[in-house]
Amino acid sequence: MPEILLEGGSMIVERVELRVIQMPLKEPFETSFGREHQREAILVTVYADGLEGWGEVVASRDFGYSYETTETAWYVLRTFLIPAVLGREIPDVETVARIGERLRGHPMARAGLEAAFWDLFARQAGMPLARYLGGVRDRIPVGVSIGLQPGDAELLEKIRGYLEEGYRRIKVKIKPGRDVEMIAAIRRAFPEIPLMADANSAYTLEDADRLAALDEFGLMMIEQPLHWDDLYEHALLQARLRTPLCLDESIHSVRHARAALELGSCRIINIKPGRVGGLLEARRIHDLCHARGVPVWCGGMLETGIGRAANVALASLPGFTLPGDLSASDRYYHEDLIDPPFVLQPDGTLAVPTGPGLGVAVDRRRVDRVTVRMEAFRP
Ligand code: OSB
Ligand code: MG
């Protein structure tokens, strides 16, 4: 009997592991919705076809950015998603995405599982994930997202440090009371730098005049000023601003993206695979925007190197024309989970890994050290 080769990437899922990890951040990260001292996340490992694939679930311990938390994602993964793939023959990533779509929500849980399959299928094909996705870049221009600081002096100091390291654009967090005067102070110190502000839904339409006062500072964009699932009021606001709006929280799918562009809710989109249910939907949003000439960039959720590697691969697609929130490993963590870590290149870029799949080696000893909960699933 000739050996039966499973062609076209089909694979049978032999085992899945979930781990909750807790990674101490080098410094706390504060936004308008809260302050994080350590990054809690779930790592998903899928074993199939003699290979392993890794994905990161970017939900946090607390809600705030979205309704998903580590606990809700763990529940959804172990109760619905893992049983749907375990022991089954999976022909392609689209199948995993379709299973996830039946949930009508919980995008971060779905995206973490889907990412592990992207890693697996790209490895099986012997290709770097970036190329497997259709990426064209080998270096990704990156920026840095700076959390709210105790005062302007601390913020200016941080900005100076990151610019010296070579970051290509600076994003600062704003909220009522820490906006116009703070941005004015930044512009006095750094008149020319590519600068943007992210409000994480801290404002309402009643603040439109205050937000319009930001027009004079030449910001690249204002990210997500209004309610986290709103498109209509952002359209009303955009009509009153010269500065482009960029949506983050409000874009959950390619349908939302299309609606936002048709309504004029934004002129730029921040794409995060976790927020939209996975890399497949992220790529659909990219394709839509690319076809319409709308710039996109890859957002971040303080990922470890595992989630970062997937984001870097995504950002290698041709429409990612703006620097992403994809900073080097040492901007977040003393020690990343991958070896080697992501390092900022002298030209302000991250190099796209060239090995198969995510193209980064997961350091299992480090993963073990930060794991606080683990469960393995077999058929
Ligand atoms: O709104 O983009 C955001 C981090 C956690 C949750 C939401 C956001 C962020 C960031 C940091 O801005 C991006 C990064 O460097 O990973
Ligand atoms: Mg944001």
Coordinates of C-alpha atoms and ligand atoms in Angstrom, one line a residue:
M1 CA 0.0 0.0 0.0
P2 CA 1.4 3.4 -0.9
E3 CA 1.6 5.9 1.9
I4 CA -1.4 8.1 2.0
L5 CA -0.3 11.7 1.9
L6 CA -2.7 14.3 3.2
E7 CA -2.3 16.9 0.6
G8 CA -3.5 20.5 0.4
G9 CA -2.7 21.0 4.1
S10 CA -5.4 18.9 5.7
M11 CA -4.5 17.8 9.2
I12 CA -5.9 16.0 12.2
V13 CA -5.8 17.8 15.5
E14 CA -4.2 15.5 18.1
R15 CA -3.9 17.7 21.1
V16 CA -4.6 21.2 22.2
E17 CA -3.1 23.0 25.2
L18 CA -4.2 26.2 26.9
R19 CA -2.1 28.2 29.3
V20 CA -2.8 31.4 31.2
I21 CA 0.4 33.3 31.5
Q22 CA 1.2 36.4 33.6
M23 CA 4.0 38.6 32.2
P24 CA 5.2 41.5 34.4
L25 CA 5.3 44.7 32.3
K26 CA 8.5 46.7 32.5
E27 CA 6.3 49.6 33.5
P28 CA 2.6 50.0 34.0
F29 CA 0.5 50.8 30.9
E30 CA -2.3 53.3 31.6
T31 CA -5.2 54.2 29.3
S32 CA -8.5 56.0 29.7
F33 CA -10.1 52.7 30.8
G34 CA -7.5 51.5 33.3
R35 CA -3.9 50.6 34.3
E36 CA -2.1 47.3 33.7
H37 CA 0.9 46.2 35.7
Q38 CA 1.2 42.8 34.2
R39 CA 0.0 41.3 31.0
E40 CA -2.2 38.3 31.5
A41 CA -3.0 36.3 28.3
I42 CA -3.8 32.8 27.1
L43 CA -1.4 30.8 24.9
V44 CA -3.0 28.2 22.6
T45 CA -0.9 25.3 21.3
V46 CA -2.3 23.0 18.7
Y47 CA -0.6 19.7 17.8
A48 CA -1.3 18.2 14.4
D49 CA 0.6 16.4 11.6
G50 CA 3.7 16.1 13.8
L51 CA 3.8 19.9 14.1
E52 CA 2.8 22.4 16.7
G53 CA 1.2 25.8 16.2
W54 CA 1.1 28.7 18.7
G55 CA -1.5 31.5 19.1
E56 CA -2.0 34.2 21.7
V57 CA -5.4 35.3 23.0
V58 CA -5.1 39.0 23.7
A59 CA -8.0 39.3 26.2
S60 CA -6.9 40.8 29.6
R61 CA -7.6 39.8 33.1
D62 CA -10.1 42.7 33.4
F63 CA -12.6 44.0 30.9
G64 CA -12.1 47.6 29.8
Y65 CA -10.9 47.5 26.2
S66 CA -13.6 44.9 25.4
Y67 CA -16.0 42.6 27.2
E68 CA -13.7 39.7 26.8
T69 CA -11.5 38.6 29.7
T70 CA -9.1 35.7 30.2
E71 CA -11.9 33.9 32.0
T72 CA -14.5 34.3 29.2
A73 CA -12.0 33.3 26.6
W74 CA -10.9 30.2 28.5
Y75 CA -14.5 29.2 28.9
V76 CA -15.3 29.7 25.2
L77 CA -12.2 27.9 24.1
R78 CA -12.6 24.8 26.3
T79 CA -16.4 24.6 26.0
F80 CA -17.0 25.3 22.3
L81 CA -14.0 25.9 20.2
I82 CA -11.5 23.2 21.2
P83 CA -14.2 20.4 21.1
A84 CA -15.1 21.5 17.6
V85 CA -11.6 20.9 16.3
L86 CA -10.2 18.2 18.5
G87 CA -9.7 14.8 16.7
R88 CA -11.1 16.4 13.5
E89 CA -9.6 16.7 10.1
I90 CA -9.1 20.4 9.4
P91 CA -8.6 21.1 5.8
D92 CA -7.8 24.8 6.1
V93 CA -7.8 27.9 8.3
E94 CA -11.1 29.0 6.7
T95 CA -12.8 26.0 8.4
V96 CA -11.5 27.1 11.8
A97 CA -12.7 30.7 11.2
R98 CA -16.2 29.4 10.2
I99 CA -16.4 27.4 13.4
G100 CA -15.6 30.5 15.3
E101 CA -18.1 32.7 13.4
R102 CA -20.9 30.6 14.8
L103 CA -20.2 32.1 18.2
R104 CA -21.3 35.6 17.1
G105 CA -18.8 37.2 19.4
H106 CA -15.7 36.4 21.5
P107 CA -13.3 37.4 18.8
M108 CA -10.2 37.3 20.9
A109 CA -10.8 33.7 21.9
R110 CA -11.4 32.8 18.3
A111 CA -8.4 34.7 17.0
G112 CA -6.1 32.9 19.4
L113 CA -7.1 29.5 18.2
E114 CA -7.1 30.5 14.6
A115 CA -3.6 32.0 15.0
A116 CA -2.3 28.6 16.1
F117 CA -3.7 27.0 12.9
W118 CA -2.2 29.8 10.7
D119 CA 1.2 28.9 12.3
L120 CA 0.6 25.2 11.7
F121 CA -0.6 25.5 8.1
A122 CA 2.3 27.9 7.2
R123 CA 4.8 25.5 8.9
Q124 CA 3.3 22.6 7.0
A125 CA 3.7 24.5 3.8
G126 CA 7.3 25.3 4.8
M127 CA 6.6 29.0 4.4
P128 CA 7.0 32.0 6.7
L129 CA 3.5 33.1 7.9
A130 CA 4.1 36.5 6.3
R131 CA 4.5 35.0 2.9
Y132 CA 1.7 32.5 3.5
L133 CA -0.7 35.4 4.2
G134 CA 0.4 37.3 1.1
G135 CA 2.9 39.7 2.7
V136 CA 5.3 41.6 0.6
R137 CA 7.5 43.4 3.1
D138 CA 10.6 42.1 4.9
R139 CA 10.8 45.0 7.4
I140 CA 7.9 46.7 9.2
P141 CA 8.1 50.4 10.1
V142 CA 7.0 50.6 13.7
G143 CA 5.9 53.2 16.3
V144 CA 5.4 53.1 20.0
S145 CA 2.3 53.6 22.1
I146 CA 2.9 55.4 25.3
G147 CA 0.5 55.1 28.2
L148 CA -0.8 58.0 30.3
Q149 CA 2.0 59.5 32.5
P150 CA 1.8 61.2 35.8
G151 CA 2.6 64.6 34.1
D152 CA 3.9 66.2 31.0
A153 CA 7.5 66.2 32.1
E154 CA 7.5 62.4 32.4
L155 CA 5.7 62.1 29.1
L156 CA 8.2 64.3 27.2
E157 CA 11.1 62.3 28.7
K158 CA 9.5 59.0 27.5
I159 CA 9.0 60.4 24.0
R160 CA 12.6 61.6 23.9
G161 CA 13.8 58.2 24.9
Y162 CA 11.8 56.3 22.3
L163 CA 12.7 58.8 19.5
E164 CA 16.4 58.2 20.4
E165 CA 15.8 54.5 20.1
G166 CA 14.6 55.0 16.6
Y167 CA 10.8 54.7 16.8
R168 CA 9.1 56.3 13.8
R169 CA 6.0 57.6 15.2
I170 CA 4.7 58.4 18.7
K171 CA 1.2 57.6 19.9
V172 CA 0.1 59.0 23.2
K173 CA -3.0 58.2 25.2
I174 CA -5.5 61.0 25.9
K175 CA -8.6 61.5 28.0
P176 CA -10.6 64.5 29.2
G177 CA -8.2 66.8 31.2
R178 CA -5.1 65.3 29.6
D179 CA -5.5 66.4 26.0
V180 CA -5.2 69.8 24.3
E181 CA -2.6 71.2 26.8
M182 CA -0.7 68.0 26.8
I183 CA -0.5 67.7 23.0
A184 CA 0.5 71.4 22.9
A185 CA 3.4 70.7 25.2
I186 CA 4.5 67.8 23.1
R187 CA 4.3 69.9 19.9
R188 CA 6.4 72.7 21.6
A189 CA 9.1 70.1 22.4
F190 CA 8.8 68.1 19.2
P191 CA 7.3 70.3 16.4
E192 CA 7.9 67.8 13.5
I193 CA 7.5 64.3 14.8
P194 CA 4.8 62.0 13.4
L195 CA 2.4 62.1 16.4
M196 CA -1.1 60.7 17.1
A197 CA -3.5 60.4 20.0
D198 CA -5.6 57.5 21.2
A199 CA -8.6 58.2 23.5
N200 CA -9.9 54.6 23.9
S201 CA -13.5 55.9 23.8
A202 CA -13.0 58.5 26.6
Y203 CA -15.1 61.2 24.9
T204 CA -18.7 62.0 23.8
L205 CA -20.0 64.1 21.0
E206 CA -20.4 67.0 23.5
D207 CA -16.6 67.1 23.5
A208 CA -16.5 67.9 19.8
D209 CA -15.1 71.4 20.3
R210 CA -12.3 70.2 22.5
L211 CA -11.4 67.5 20.0
A212 CA -11.5 70.1 17.2
A213 CA -9.0 72.1 19.1
L214 CA -6.5 69.3 18.4
D215 CA -6.7 70.2 14.7
E216 CA -4.0 72.8 15.0
F217 CA -1.3 70.3 16.1
G218 CA -1.1 68.4 12.8
L219 CA -1.8 65.0 14.4
M220 CA -1.6 62.0 12.0
M221 CA -4.9 60.9 13.4
I222 CA -7.1 60.7 16.5
E223 CA -7.9 57.1 17.4
Q224 CA -11.3 56.0 18.8
P225 CA -12.5 59.1 20.6
L226 CA -16.1 58.1 21.0
H227 CA -18.1 55.1 22.2
W228 CA -16.5 51.7 21.7
D229 CA -19.2 50.3 19.3
D230 CA -20.3 53.5 17.7
L231 CA -20.1 54.3 14.0
Y232 CA -22.7 57.0 13.6
E233 CA -21.4 59.6 16.0
H234 CA -17.9 59.1 14.8
A235 CA -19.2 60.1 11.4
L236 CA -20.8 63.3 12.8
L237 CA -17.5 64.0 14.6
Q238 CA -15.3 63.4 11.6
A239 CA -17.4 65.9 9.6
R240 CA -16.3 68.5 12.2
L241 CA -12.6 67.7 12.3
R242 CA -9.7 68.2 9.9
T243 CA -7.7 65.6 11.7
P244 CA -8.4 62.1 10.3
L245 CA -10.2 59.8 12.7
C246 CA -9.0 56.2 13.1
L247 CA -11.2 53.5 14.5
D248 CA -10.0 50.7 16.7
E249 CA -12.6 49.4 19.2
S250 CA -15.5 50.1 16.8
I251 CA -14.4 47.8 14.0
H252 CA -15.3 44.2 14.7
S253 CA -15.5 42.8 11.1
V254 CA -15.0 43.6 7.5
R255 CA -18.7 44.6 7.4
H256 CA -18.1 47.2 10.1
A257 CA -15.1 48.4 8.2
R258 CA -17.2 48.9 5.1
A259 CA -20.0 50.6 7.0
A260 CA -17.5 53.0 8.7
L261 CA -15.9 54.0 5.4
E262 CA -19.3 54.5 3.7
L263 CA -20.6 56.5 6.6
G264 CA -17.4 58.6 6.9
S265 CA -16.8 57.5 10.5
C266 CA -13.1 57.4 9.9
R267 CA -10.4 57.8 7.3
I268 CA -7.9 55.2 8.7
I269 CA -8.4 51.8 10.4
N270 CA -6.3 50.2 13.1
I271 CA -6.4 46.4 12.5
K272 CA -6.0 44.0 15.4
P273 CA -6.5 40.3 14.7
G274 CA -7.8 39.7 18.2
R275 CA -10.5 42.4 17.9
V276 CA -11.9 41.1 14.6
G277 CA -11.8 37.4 15.3
G278 CA -8.6 36.4 13.6
L279 CA -6.0 36.9 10.9
L280 CA -8.4 35.9 8.2
E281 CA -10.9 38.7 9.0
A282 CA -8.0 41.0 9.6
R283 CA -6.8 40.3 6.1
R284 CA -10.3 40.9 4.7
I285 CA -10.3 44.3 6.3
H286 CA -6.9 45.0 4.8
D287 CA -8.0 44.0 1.4
L288 CA -11.1 46.2 1.5
C289 CA -9.1 49.2 2.6
H290 CA -6.3 48.6 0.2
A291 CA -8.7 48.4 -2.7
R292 CA -10.3 51.7 -1.6
G293 CA -6.9 53.5 -0.9
V294 CA -7.7 53.7 2.8
P295 CA -4.5 53.4 4.9
V296 CA -4.4 50.8 7.7
W297 CA -1.9 49.9 10.4
C298 CA -1.5 47.1 12.8
G299 CA -2.5 47.7 16.3
G300 CA -1.2 46.0 19.4
M301 CA -2.4 44.6 22.7
L302 CA 0.9 44.4 24.5
E303 CA 1.4 41.0 23.0
T304 CA 4.3 38.6 23.9
G305 CA 6.5 37.6 21.1
I306 CA 4.1 34.9 20.0
G307 CA 1.2 37.3 19.3
R308 CA 3.7 39.9 18.0
A309 CA 5.1 37.5 15.4
A310 CA 1.6 37.0 14.0
N311 CA 1.0 40.8 13.9
V312 CA 4.3 41.4 12.2
A313 CA 3.4 38.8 9.5
L314 CA 0.0 40.6 9.0
A315 CA 1.7 44.0 8.8
S316 CA 3.8 42.7 5.9
L317 CA 0.7 42.9 3.6
P318 CA 1.0 45.8 1.1
G319 CA -1.8 48.0 2.5
F320 CA -0.1 48.4 5.9
T321 CA 1.4 51.7 5.0
L322 CA 1.5 53.4 8.4
P323 CA 3.8 52.5 11.3
G324 CA 2.1 50.0 13.6
D325 CA 1.9 49.6 17.4
L326 CA 4.5 46.9 17.0
S327 CA 7.3 47.8 19.2
A328 CA 10.4 45.7 20.1
S329 CA 10.1 43.0 22.8
D330 CA 12.1 45.2 25.2
R331 CA 9.6 48.0 25.1
Y332 CA 7.2 45.8 27.1
Y333 CA 9.1 42.9 28.8
H334 CA 12.4 42.3 30.4
E335 CA 12.3 38.8 28.9
D336 CA 10.1 37.8 26.0
L337 CA 8.8 34.2 25.4
I338 CA 10.6 33.9 22.1
D339 CA 14.2 33.6 21.1
P340 CA 15.6 35.8 19.7
P341 CA 13.2 38.6 20.8
F342 CA 12.0 41.3 18.4
V343 CA 14.6 44.0 18.2
L344 CA 14.2 47.6 16.8
Q345 CA 16.4 47.9 13.7
P346 CA 18.5 51.1 13.2
D347 CA 16.0 52.2 10.5
G348 CA 13.0 52.0 12.9
T349 CA 11.7 48.7 11.7
L350 CA 11.1 45.2 12.9
A351 CA 12.5 42.4 10.7
V352 CA 9.8 39.9 9.5
P353 CA 10.9 36.4 10.6
T354 CA 12.0 34.2 7.7
G355 CA 11.6 30.7 9.2
P356 CA 8.4 28.6 8.6
G357 CA 5.2 29.6 10.4
L358 CA 5.6 32.4 13.0
G359 CA 9.3 32.0 12.4
V360 CA 10.2 32.5 16.1
A361 CA 11.3 29.8 18.6
V362 CA 9.0 29.6 21.7
D363 CA 11.2 29.3 24.8
R364 CA 9.3 26.6 26.7
R365 CA 11.2 27.1 29.9
R366 CA 10.2 30.8 30.0
V367 CA 6.6 29.9 29.1
D368 CA 6.6 27.4 32.1
R369 CA 7.9 30.1 34.4
V370 CA 5.0 32.5 33.6
T371 CA 2.3 29.9 33.4
V372 CA -0.3 30.1 36.2
R373 CA -2.9 27.7 34.8
M374 CA -2.6 24.9 32.2
E375 CA -5.0 22.4 30.7
A376 CA -4.4 19.8 27.9
F377 CA -7.2 18.4 25.7
R378 CA -7.1 15.2 23.7
P379 CA -9.8 13.6 21.6
Ligands
OSB1 O1 -6.0 51.0 22.2 O2 -4.4 50.5 21.0 C1 -5.0 50.4 22.1 C2 -2.9 48.3 24.5 C3 -3.9 47.6 25.1 C4 -5.2 47.8 24.8 C5 -5.5 48.7 23.8 C6 -4.5 49.5 23.1 C7 -3.2 49.3 23.5 C8 -2.1 50.1 23.0 C9 -0.7 49.5 23.0 O3 -2.2 51.2 22.6 C10 -0.3 48.9 21.7 C11 0.9 48.0 21.9 O4 2.0 48.6 21.9 O5 0.8 46.8 22.0
MG2 MG -6.5 52.0 20.4

